[in-house]
Amino acid sequence: MKTFCVFILTLAKLLVATNSFAHQLSTGYITLNNTAASQNQYSGQWQVNITDLEQVVAFDINNDKQITWAEIKAKRSSINSFVYANLQLIQQQQACTLSTQGAYQLDSHFNQPYLVIPLLFSCADQTETSLHYSAFFNTDGNHKAIVNINNLSRVFSAANAKQTFNFSQSSYLSTFNQYVYQGILHIWIGIDHILFLIALLLTCVLTRTEKQWQGISSKKQIIKHTAWIVTAFTLAHSITLTATAMNLVSPNSRWVELGIALSVLFAALNNVWPLVLRLGWVTFAFGLLHGMGFASVLGELGLSSDYQLLSIVAFNLGVEIGQLSILLIALPVLISIRGYQWYKKWLMPVGSFAIALIALQWSVERF
């Protein structure tokens, strides 16, 4: 019963706290390059989401709740101070001189306006260069920065705010590790994906007999049934993640998010009022939607400029590792309690109904 109480309290907190758009990220993009003609200089740009920048620079001078290009340019001094305070390029424990001279520009990513800030670092030409990045982590722990220096890619986060670029080494392994980590991280913070998986797992240890749920006696049968469900989900979201990330399909993100919420709602309610007992093909269909959701995260996160396909494969692998870790924790617990009457009559249906309430809230908000 203690497990039951903890489970319900956790779902109640999720109902209050979850964000209706579970995939939206705060992401910045930094690109730096040097040439044979100017080996002691790294020039490039920092693309910053204006919504993020507004949290630290008060753009709305006349308080009309509108940000104009003139107001952004008027705050150039404050913006420069913010750049100098949060961005450092280090060689041999010495900070390179940073200049932000040049014209500002506007760009957009995923329909969000971005300010393009010019960057010029003057430093010695060394093999190893370290970047220290600290912007927005105090206000958004999930903020990311995709950094490319001489076509070597890194993903900066609150846990990886200082990283070294060794231009004499291949970045295949580094890029692979970065995107595997981001895939694992996303599945762990992607509440809608987790609840969908849990809703499916709640009945993987049960069978429907005479309109009642009964525990499956054979562990081998449970594992076989669970493997089929998880494989269908994995195969489906791998297909659409890859296709969407490579721009082979371009789904409307609003309808994808709504579809994901509805998939969670259906999976949860199907546990309480079973309509479909063989969930393989239904899971595959819903997995296609979830793959598009994963791809939207990967798109906002950005792909390595040189290793795009590797980035997609690594991110997808990270998602699978994260999903497998949840499965390895949840399934043994469910197997151990499947025979108890309180699980079949209380924990499973009440837990499913709580998940359905959360999914219903998402569906209304995303419509």
mmCIF file of C-alpha atoms in Angstrom:
data_model
loop_
_atom_site.group_PDB
_atom_site.id
_atom_site.type_symbol
_atom_site.label_atom_id
_atom_site.label_comp_id
_atom_site.label_asym_id
_atom_site.label_seq_id
_atom_site.Cartn_x
_atom_site.Cartn_y
_atom_site.Cartn_z
ATOM 1 C CA MET A 1 0.000 0.000 0.000
ATOM 2 C CA LYS A 2 2.951 2.313 0.595
ATOM 3 C CA THR A 3 3.926 1.900 -3.054
ATOM 4 C CA PHE A 4 0.345 2.703 -4.031
ATOM 5 C CA CYS A 5 0.342 5.960 -2.022
ATOM 6 C CA VAL A 6 3.707 7.096 -3.389
ATOM 7 C CA PHE A 7 2.563 6.379 -6.945
ATOM 8 C CA ILE A 8 -0.666 8.371 -6.593
ATOM 9 C CA LEU A 9 1.076 11.315 -4.897
ATOM 10 C CA THR A 10 3.667 11.438 -7.674
ATOM 11 C CA LEU A 11 0.975 11.488 -10.354
ATOM 12 C CA ALA A 12 -0.905 14.207 -8.467
ATOM 13 C CA LYS A 13 2.199 16.387 -8.468
ATOM 14 C CA LEU A 14 2.632 15.783 -12.194
ATOM 15 C CA LEU A 15 -0.970 16.836 -12.794
ATOM 16 C CA VAL A 16 -0.300 20.194 -11.164
ATOM 17 C CA ALA A 17 3.210 20.810 -12.416
ATOM 18 C CA THR A 18 3.512 19.420 -15.924
ATOM 19 C CA ASN A 19 3.954 21.751 -18.855
ATOM 20 C CA SER A 20 1.505 21.423 -21.723
ATOM 21 C CA PHE A 21 4.299 21.499 -24.298
ATOM 22 C CA ALA A 22 6.708 18.972 -22.916
ATOM 23 C CA HIS A 23 9.280 19.227 -25.722
ATOM 24 C CA GLN A 24 10.005 22.912 -26.002
ATOM 25 C CA LEU A 25 13.621 23.720 -25.170
ATOM 26 C CA SER A 26 15.661 26.826 -24.521
ATOM 27 C CA THR A 27 18.556 26.522 -26.961
ATOM 28 C CA GLY A 28 21.340 28.841 -28.150
ATOM 29 C CA TYR A 29 23.694 28.337 -31.095
ATOM 30 C CA ILE A 30 27.369 29.370 -31.189
ATOM 31 C CA THR A 31 29.546 29.011 -34.288
ATOM 32 C CA LEU A 32 33.240 29.941 -34.378
ATOM 33 C CA ASN A 33 35.890 29.401 -37.033
ATOM 34 C CA ASN A 34 39.420 30.483 -37.787
ATOM 35 C CA THR A 35 41.275 30.444 -41.085
ATOM 36 C CA ALA A 36 44.844 29.967 -42.231
ATOM 37 C CA ALA A 37 45.030 33.727 -42.782
ATOM 38 C CA SER A 38 43.964 34.508 -39.206
ATOM 39 C CA GLN A 39 44.900 31.553 -37.066
ATOM 40 C CA ASN A 40 44.971 33.639 -33.900
ATOM 41 C CA GLN A 41 41.351 34.751 -34.307
ATOM 42 C CA TYR A 42 38.063 32.894 -34.007
ATOM 43 C CA SER A 43 35.174 34.712 -35.624
ATOM 44 C CA GLY A 44 31.530 33.759 -35.686
ATOM 45 C CA GLN A 45 28.224 34.402 -33.961
ATOM 46 C CA TRP A 46 25.991 33.577 -31.027
ATOM 47 C CA GLN A 47 22.311 33.119 -31.832
ATOM 48 C CA VAL A 48 20.255 33.791 -28.710
ATOM 49 C CA ASN A 49 16.512 33.340 -28.278
ATOM 50 C CA ILE A 50 15.118 36.836 -27.664
ATOM 51 C CA THR A 51 12.672 35.409 -25.145
ATOM 52 C CA ASP A 52 15.620 34.055 -23.152
ATOM 53 C CA LEU A 53 17.582 37.271 -23.510
ATOM 54 C CA GLU A 54 14.609 39.296 -22.304
ATOM 55 C CA GLN A 55 14.922 37.565 -18.922
ATOM 56 C CA VAL A 56 18.266 39.273 -18.321
ATOM 57 C CA VAL A 57 17.971 42.430 -20.462
ATOM 58 C CA ALA A 58 14.896 44.660 -20.135
ATOM 59 C CA PHE A 59 14.084 45.428 -23.773
ATOM 60 C CA ASP A 60 10.622 46.954 -23.322
ATOM 61 C CA ILE A 61 11.745 50.532 -22.711
ATOM 62 C CA ASN A 62 8.320 52.161 -23.155
ATOM 63 C CA ASN A 63 6.433 49.365 -21.331
ATOM 64 C CA ASP A 64 4.043 48.704 -24.209
ATOM 65 C CA LYS A 65 4.649 44.915 -23.977
ATOM 66 C CA GLN A 66 6.132 44.935 -27.478
ATOM 67 C CA ILE A 67 9.811 44.519 -28.333
ATOM 68 C CA THR A 68 11.007 46.535 -31.314
ATOM 69 C CA TRP A 69 14.258 46.395 -33.252
ATOM 70 C CA ALA A 70 15.066 49.906 -32.025
ATOM 71 C CA GLU A 71 14.673 48.800 -28.388
ATOM 72 C CA ILE A 72 16.994 45.833 -28.962
ATOM 73 C CA LYS A 73 19.677 48.049 -30.517
ATOM 74 C CA ALA A 74 19.280 50.558 -27.681
ATOM 75 C CA LYS A 75 20.257 47.810 -25.225
ATOM 76 C CA ARG A 76 23.455 46.867 -27.038
ATOM 77 C CA SER A 77 25.639 47.865 -24.100
ATOM 78 C CA SER A 78 23.677 45.633 -21.718
ATOM 79 C CA ILE A 79 23.714 42.772 -24.224
ATOM 80 C CA ASN A 80 27.483 43.089 -24.649
ATOM 81 C CA SER A 81 27.964 43.022 -20.871
ATOM 82 C CA PHE A 82 25.904 39.851 -20.712
ATOM 83 C CA VAL A 83 27.991 38.246 -23.483
ATOM 84 C CA TYR A 84 31.297 39.160 -21.820
ATOM 85 C CA ALA A 85 30.086 37.794 -18.466
ATOM 86 C CA ASN A 86 28.907 34.436 -19.813
ATOM 87 C CA LEU A 87 31.252 33.505 -22.641
ATOM 88 C CA GLN A 88 34.989 32.852 -22.395
ATOM 89 C CA LEU A 89 37.429 31.191 -24.775
ATOM 90 C CA ILE A 90 40.498 29.902 -22.918
ATOM 91 C CA GLN A 91 43.927 28.845 -24.192
ATOM 92 C CA GLN A 92 46.743 27.882 -21.828
ATOM 93 C CA GLN A 93 44.699 29.216 -18.904
ATOM 94 C CA GLN A 94 44.502 32.630 -20.565
ATOM 95 C CA ALA A 95 41.239 34.196 -21.692
ATOM 96 C CA CYS A 96 41.157 35.294 -25.320
ATOM 97 C CA THR A 97 40.096 38.876 -25.999
ATOM 98 C CA LEU A 98 36.440 39.046 -27.004
ATOM 99 C CA SER A 99 34.898 41.674 -29.279
ATOM 100 C CA THR A 100 31.244 41.954 -30.326
ATOM 101 C CA GLN A 101 31.754 44.621 -32.975
ATOM 102 C CA GLY A 102 29.575 44.325 -36.037
ATOM 103 C CA ALA A 103 25.926 44.558 -36.961
ATOM 104 C CA TYR A 104 23.222 42.691 -35.112
ATOM 105 C CA GLN A 105 20.913 40.495 -37.176
ATOM 106 C CA LEU A 106 17.693 38.591 -36.651
ATOM 107 C CA ASP A 107 17.097 34.909 -37.324
ATOM 108 C CA SER A 108 14.520 32.329 -36.278
ATOM 109 C CA HIS A 109 14.449 28.729 -35.094
ATOM 110 C CA PHE A 110 11.147 26.867 -34.785
ATOM 111 C CA ASN A 111 9.182 30.096 -35.188
ATOM 112 C CA GLN A 112 11.074 31.720 -32.315
ATOM 113 C CA PRO A 113 12.967 35.012 -32.928
ATOM 114 C CA TYR A 114 16.716 34.895 -32.345
ATOM 115 C CA LEU A 115 19.230 37.729 -32.041
ATOM 116 C CA VAL A 116 22.477 37.061 -33.929
ATOM 117 C CA ILE A 117 25.389 38.570 -31.994
ATOM 118 C CA PRO A 118 28.762 38.804 -33.797
ATOM 119 C CA LEU A 119 31.761 37.336 -31.952
ATOM 120 C CA LEU A 120 35.504 37.764 -32.471
ATOM 121 C CA PHE A 121 38.025 36.103 -30.135
ATOM 122 C CA SER A 122 41.694 37.071 -30.463
ATOM 123 C CA CYS A 123 44.088 34.513 -28.980
ATOM 124 C CA ALA A 124 47.157 32.387 -29.658
ATOM 125 C CA ASP A 125 46.907 29.524 -32.129
ATOM 126 C CA GLN A 126 46.884 26.432 -29.918
ATOM 127 C CA THR A 127 45.677 22.867 -30.448
ATOM 128 C CA GLU A 128 43.368 22.817 -27.427
ATOM 129 C CA THR A 129 40.787 25.512 -26.813
ATOM 130 C CA SER A 130 38.301 25.546 -23.930
ATOM 131 C CA LEU A 131 34.966 27.333 -23.933
ATOM 132 C CA HIS A 132 33.283 28.426 -20.705
ATOM 133 C CA TYR A 133 29.557 29.054 -21.158
ATOM 134 C CA SER A 134 27.264 30.060 -18.281
ATOM 135 C CA ALA A 135 24.276 31.873 -19.847
ATOM 136 C CA PHE A 136 20.703 31.217 -18.599
ATOM 137 C CA PHE A 137 21.540 28.209 -16.438
ATOM 138 C CA ASN A 138 20.472 30.102 -13.294
ATOM 139 C CA THR A 139 16.999 30.749 -14.715
ATOM 140 C CA ASP A 140 16.551 27.580 -16.799
ATOM 141 C CA GLY A 141 18.341 24.408 -15.777
ATOM 142 C CA ASN A 142 17.323 22.744 -19.058
ATOM 143 C CA HIS A 143 18.921 25.386 -21.278
ATOM 144 C CA LYS A 144 21.316 24.066 -23.927
ATOM 145 C CA ALA A 145 23.874 25.630 -26.253
ATOM 146 C CA ILE A 146 24.982 23.928 -29.459
ATOM 147 C CA VAL A 147 28.573 24.997 -30.074
ATOM 148 C CA ASN A 148 30.575 24.418 -33.254
ATOM 149 C CA ILE A 149 34.236 25.486 -33.297
ATOM 150 C CA ASN A 150 36.072 24.649 -36.520
ATOM 151 C CA ASN A 151 33.308 22.090 -37.225
ATOM 152 C CA LEU A 152 33.774 20.291 -33.896
ATOM 153 C CA SER A 153 30.411 20.066 -32.107
ATOM 154 C CA ARG A 154 29.576 20.116 -28.411
ATOM 155 C CA VAL A 155 26.332 20.363 -26.454
ATOM 156 C CA PHE A 156 26.692 22.670 -23.468
ATOM 157 C CA SER A 157 24.368 22.297 -20.498
ATOM 158 C CA ALA A 158 24.346 23.187 -16.816
ATOM 159 C CA ALA A 159 26.240 19.960 -16.127
ATOM 160 C CA ASN A 160 28.708 20.543 -18.999
ATOM 161 C CA ALA A 161 29.342 24.282 -18.968
ATOM 162 C CA LYS A 162 33.098 24.009 -19.598
ATOM 163 C CA GLN A 163 34.388 21.876 -22.456
ATOM 164 C CA THR A 164 37.634 21.473 -24.372
ATOM 165 C CA PHE A 165 38.034 21.336 -28.150
ATOM 166 C CA ASN A 166 41.067 19.377 -29.342
ATOM 167 C CA PHE A 167 41.330 20.060 -33.055
ATOM 168 C CA SER A 168 43.924 17.341 -33.601
ATOM 169 C CA GLN A 169 41.427 14.617 -32.624
ATOM 170 C CA SER A 170 38.395 13.283 -34.433
ATOM 171 C CA SER A 171 35.066 14.369 -33.004
ATOM 172 C CA TYR A 172 33.173 11.237 -34.051
ATOM 173 C CA LEU A 173 33.268 9.706 -30.571
ATOM 174 C CA SER A 174 32.688 13.012 -28.812
ATOM 175 C CA THR A 175 29.674 13.847 -30.989
ATOM 176 C CA PHE A 176 28.293 10.345 -30.481
ATOM 177 C CA ASN A 177 28.623 10.573 -26.695
ATOM 178 C CA GLN A 178 27.064 14.052 -26.586
ATOM 179 C CA TYR A 179 23.937 13.051 -28.474
ATOM 180 C CA VAL A 180 23.504 9.716 -26.694
ATOM 181 C CA TYR A 181 23.523 11.651 -23.417
ATOM 182 C CA GLN A 182 20.957 14.148 -24.713
ATOM 183 C CA GLY A 183 18.689 11.299 -25.867
ATOM 184 C CA ILE A 184 18.828 9.660 -22.434
ATOM 185 C CA LEU A 185 18.192 12.995 -20.747
ATOM 186 C CA HIS A 186 15.163 13.745 -22.904
ATOM 187 C CA ILE A 187 13.370 10.467 -22.252
ATOM 188 C CA TRP A 188 13.939 10.975 -18.520
ATOM 189 C CA ILE A 189 12.432 14.483 -18.547
ATOM 190 C CA GLY A 190 9.815 13.735 -21.230
ATOM 191 C CA ILE A 191 6.878 13.166 -18.884
ATOM 192 C CA ASP A 192 4.424 12.360 -21.673
ATOM 193 C CA HIS A 193 6.648 9.590 -23.057
ATOM 194 C CA ILE A 194 7.228 8.154 -19.572
ATOM 195 C CA LEU A 195 3.506 8.108 -18.750
ATOM 196 C CA PHE A 196 2.696 6.477 -22.092
ATOM 197 C CA LEU A 197 5.246 3.758 -21.383
ATOM 198 C CA ILE A 198 3.987 3.267 -17.815
ATOM 199 C CA ALA A 199 0.362 3.098 -18.984
ATOM 200 C CA LEU A 200 1.341 0.274 -21.343
ATOM 201 C CA LEU A 201 3.402 -1.541 -18.719
ATOM 202 C CA LEU A 202 0.637 -1.507 -16.087
ATOM 203 C CA THR A 203 -1.274 -4.212 -17.974
ATOM 204 C CA CYS A 204 1.685 -6.054 -19.492
ATOM 205 C CA VAL A 205 1.694 -8.273 -16.387
ATOM 206 C CA LEU A 206 -2.071 -8.889 -16.582
ATOM 207 C CA THR A 207 -4.466 -10.765 -18.835
ATOM 208 C CA ARG A 208 -8.183 -10.133 -19.380
ATOM 209 C CA THR A 209 -10.404 -13.087 -18.424
ATOM 210 C CA GLU A 210 -14.191 -12.919 -18.094
ATOM 211 C CA LYS A 211 -14.100 -9.118 -18.038
ATOM 212 C CA GLN A 212 -11.592 -9.065 -15.188
ATOM 213 C CA TRP A 213 -7.851 -8.499 -15.025
ATOM 214 C CA GLN A 214 -5.825 -11.450 -13.754
ATOM 215 C CA GLY A 215 -2.097 -11.723 -13.138
ATOM 216 C CA ILE A 216 -0.161 -13.643 -15.806
ATOM 217 C CA SER A 217 1.441 -16.622 -14.081
ATOM 218 C CA SER A 218 4.270 -17.143 -16.592
ATOM 219 C CA LYS A 219 7.124 -14.638 -16.343
ATOM 220 C CA LYS A 220 8.304 -15.808 -19.757
ATOM 221 C CA GLN A 221 4.948 -14.841 -21.240
ATOM 222 C CA ILE A 222 5.100 -11.432 -19.538
ATOM 223 C CA ILE A 223 8.572 -10.747 -20.902
ATOM 224 C CA LYS A 224 7.541 -11.897 -24.385
ATOM 225 C CA HIS A 225 4.422 -9.711 -24.334
ATOM 226 C CA THR A 226 6.345 -6.701 -23.000
ATOM 227 C CA ALA A 227 9.118 -7.178 -25.563
ATOM 228 C CA TRP A 228 6.571 -7.085 -28.391
ATOM 229 C CA ILE A 229 4.984 -3.871 -27.086
ATOM 230 C CA VAL A 230 8.319 -2.131 -26.495
ATOM 231 C CA THR A 231 9.708 -3.283 -29.860
ATOM 232 C CA ALA A 232 6.657 -1.911 -31.682
ATOM 233 C CA PHE A 233 7.045 1.439 -29.906
ATOM 234 C CA THR A 234 10.807 1.542 -30.513
ATOM 235 C CA LEU A 235 10.596 0.651 -34.195
ATOM 236 C CA ALA A 236 7.844 3.179 -34.856
ATOM 237 C CA HIS A 237 9.431 6.162 -33.138
ATOM 238 C CA SER A 238 12.832 5.336 -34.653
ATOM 239 C CA ILE A 239 11.297 5.557 -38.133
ATOM 240 C CA THR A 240 9.606 8.926 -37.663
ATOM 241 C CA LEU A 241 12.442 10.403 -35.573
ATOM 242 C CA THR A 242 14.879 9.724 -38.402
ATOM 243 C CA ALA A 243 12.505 10.791 -41.179
ATOM 244 C CA THR A 244 11.543 14.037 -39.428
ATOM 245 C CA ALA A 245 15.101 14.916 -38.373
ATOM 246 C CA MET A 246 16.264 14.452 -41.989
ATOM 247 C CA ASN A 247 13.370 16.632 -43.244
ATOM 248 C CA LEU A 248 11.783 13.777 -45.178
ATOM 249 C CA VAL A 249 8.519 14.652 -43.430
ATOM 250 C CA SER A 250 7.512 17.963 -41.847
ATOM 251 C CA PRO A 251 4.595 17.420 -39.460
ATOM 252 C CA ASN A 252 2.796 20.255 -37.706
ATOM 253 C CA SER A 253 4.252 20.252 -34.184
ATOM 254 C CA ARG A 254 0.975 21.389 -32.623
ATOM 255 C CA TRP A 255 -0.931 18.372 -33.937
ATOM 256 C CA VAL A 256 1.945 16.045 -33.057
ATOM 257 C CA GLU A 257 1.882 17.275 -29.453
ATOM 258 C CA LEU A 258 -1.909 16.870 -29.344
ATOM 259 C CA GLY A 259 -1.627 13.365 -30.815
ATOM 260 C CA ILE A 260 0.948 12.390 -28.179
ATOM 261 C CA ALA A 261 -1.344 13.612 -25.398
ATOM 262 C CA LEU A 262 -4.264 11.657 -26.881
ATOM 263 C CA SER A 263 -2.101 8.531 -27.129
ATOM 264 C CA VAL A 264 -1.371 8.734 -23.402
ATOM 265 C CA LEU A 265 -5.083 9.311 -22.724
ATOM 266 C CA PHE A 266 -6.116 6.294 -24.804
ATOM 267 C CA ALA A 267 -3.482 3.978 -23.292
ATOM 268 C CA ALA A 268 -4.549 4.922 -19.753
ATOM 269 C CA LEU A 269 -8.317 4.682 -20.330
ATOM 270 C CA ASN A 270 -7.881 1.397 -22.189
ATOM 271 C CA ASN A 271 -6.560 -0.061 -18.932
ATOM 272 C CA VAL A 272 -9.761 0.934 -17.119
ATOM 273 C CA TRP A 273 -12.272 0.239 -19.911
ATOM 274 C CA PRO A 274 -10.490 -2.155 -22.278
ATOM 275 C CA LEU A 275 -11.309 -1.687 -25.946
ATOM 276 C CA VAL A 276 -8.101 -3.119 -27.430
ATOM 277 C CA LEU A 277 -6.353 -6.060 -25.756
ATOM 278 C CA ARG A 278 -3.721 -6.671 -28.450
ATOM 279 C CA LEU A 279 -1.804 -3.434 -28.239
ATOM 280 C CA GLY A 280 1.079 -4.141 -30.647
ATOM 281 C CA TRP A 281 -0.233 -2.336 -33.735
ATOM 282 C CA VAL A 282 -1.876 0.432 -31.695
ATOM 283 C CA THR A 283 1.430 1.010 -29.913
ATOM 284 C CA PHE A 284 3.213 1.101 -33.269
ATOM 285 C CA ALA A 285 0.790 3.742 -34.575
ATOM 286 C CA PHE A 286 1.176 5.909 -31.487
ATOM 287 C CA GLY A 287 4.945 5.354 -31.583
ATOM 288 C CA LEU A 288 5.039 7.126 -34.945
ATOM 289 C CA LEU A 289 3.667 10.248 -33.220
ATOM 290 C CA HIS A 290 6.111 9.999 -30.335
ATOM 291 C CA GLY A 291 8.999 9.742 -32.813
ATOM 292 C CA MET A 292 7.955 13.067 -34.318
ATOM 293 C CA GLY A 293 7.974 14.512 -30.813
ATOM 294 C CA PHE A 294 11.501 13.205 -30.230
ATOM 295 C CA ALA A 295 12.535 14.716 -33.553
ATOM 296 C CA SER A 296 11.228 18.143 -32.539
ATOM 297 C CA VAL A 297 13.561 18.037 -29.539
ATOM 298 C CA LEU A 298 16.474 16.954 -31.694
ATOM 299 C CA GLY A 299 15.608 19.738 -34.142
ATOM 300 C CA GLU A 300 15.553 22.380 -31.406
ATOM 301 C CA LEU A 301 18.722 20.912 -29.957
ATOM 302 C CA GLY A 302 20.411 21.075 -33.351
ATOM 303 C CA LEU A 303 22.464 18.550 -35.309
ATOM 304 C CA SER A 304 26.219 18.376 -35.531
ATOM 305 C CA SER A 305 27.224 20.296 -38.646
ATOM 306 C CA ASP A 306 29.584 17.539 -39.856
ATOM 307 C CA TYR A 307 27.961 14.425 -38.422
ATOM 308 C CA GLN A 308 24.233 14.855 -38.923
ATOM 309 C CA LEU A 309 23.368 11.196 -39.440
ATOM 310 C CA LEU A 310 25.601 10.207 -36.521
ATOM 311 C CA SER A 311 23.783 12.771 -34.339
ATOM 312 C CA ILE A 312 20.400 11.268 -35.250
ATOM 313 C CA VAL A 313 21.546 7.691 -34.617
ATOM 314 C CA ALA A 314 23.211 8.613 -31.307
ATOM 315 C CA PHE A 315 20.188 10.587 -30.065
ATOM 316 C CA ASN A 316 17.874 7.719 -30.965
ATOM 317 C CA LEU A 317 20.158 5.261 -29.174
ATOM 318 C CA GLY A 318 20.090 7.511 -26.114
ATOM 319 C CA VAL A 319 16.284 7.502 -26.173
ATOM 320 C CA GLU A 320 16.324 3.689 -26.295
ATOM 321 C CA ILE A 321 18.790 3.465 -23.397
ATOM 322 C CA GLY A 322 16.651 5.841 -21.334
ATOM 323 C CA GLN A 323 13.514 3.871 -22.194
ATOM 324 C CA LEU A 324 15.214 0.571 -21.342
ATOM 325 C CA SER A 325 16.331 1.906 -17.957
ATOM 326 C CA ILE A 326 12.720 2.806 -17.094
ATOM 327 C CA LEU A 327 11.597 -0.651 -18.243
ATOM 328 C CA LEU A 328 14.251 -2.425 -16.162
ATOM 329 C CA ILE A 329 13.089 -0.565 -13.052
ATOM 330 C CA ALA A 330 9.317 -0.747 -13.564
ATOM 331 C CA LEU A 331 8.809 -4.258 -14.971
ATOM 332 C CA PRO A 332 10.360 -6.255 -12.061
ATOM 333 C CA VAL A 333 8.252 -4.253 -9.608
ATOM 334 C CA LEU A 334 5.074 -4.893 -11.594
ATOM 335 C CA ILE A 335 5.901 -8.599 -11.930
ATOM 336 C CA SER A 336 6.346 -8.888 -8.165
ATOM 337 C CA ILE A 337 2.953 -7.297 -7.368
ATOM 338 C CA ARG A 338 0.858 -8.591 -10.269
ATOM 339 C CA GLY A 339 -0.831 -11.296 -8.198
ATOM 340 C CA TYR A 340 -2.057 -9.023 -5.438
ATOM 341 C CA GLN A 341 -5.735 -8.161 -5.452
ATOM 342 C CA TRP A 342 -5.033 -4.552 -4.448
ATOM 343 C CA TYR A 343 -2.902 -4.101 -7.573
ATOM 344 C CA LYS A 344 -5.515 -5.442 -9.980
ATOM 345 C CA LYS A 345 -8.485 -3.697 -8.360
ATOM 346 C CA TRP A 346 -6.933 -0.481 -7.050
ATOM 347 C CA LEU A 347 -3.400 0.472 -8.037
ATOM 348 C CA MET A 348 -3.642 -0.330 -11.753
ATOM 349 C CA PRO A 349 -7.055 1.291 -12.432
ATOM 350 C CA VAL A 350 -6.578 4.278 -10.118
ATOM 351 C CA GLY A 351 -3.057 4.853 -11.443
ATOM 352 C CA SER A 352 -4.328 4.586 -15.011
ATOM 353 C CA PHE A 353 -7.146 7.020 -14.279
ATOM 354 C CA ALA A 354 -4.664 9.511 -12.770
ATOM 355 C CA ILE A 355 -2.520 9.252 -15.909
ATOM 356 C CA ALA A 356 -5.666 9.796 -17.996
ATOM 357 C CA LEU A 357 -6.449 13.005 -16.077
ATOM 358 C CA ILE A 358 -2.966 14.353 -16.783
ATOM 359 C CA ALA A 359 -3.274 13.417 -20.463
ATOM 360 C CA LEU A 360 -6.716 15.027 -20.643
ATOM 361 C CA GLN A 361 -5.266 18.262 -19.279
ATOM 362 C CA TRP A 362 -2.519 18.150 -21.926
ATOM 363 C CA SER A 363 -5.061 17.439 -24.668
ATOM 364 C CA VAL A 364 -7.202 20.439 -23.735
ATOM 365 C CA GLU A 365 -4.174 22.744 -23.474
ATOM 366 C CA ARG A 366 -2.653 21.562 -26.761
ATOM 367 C CA PHE A 367 -5.866 21.712 -28.783
#
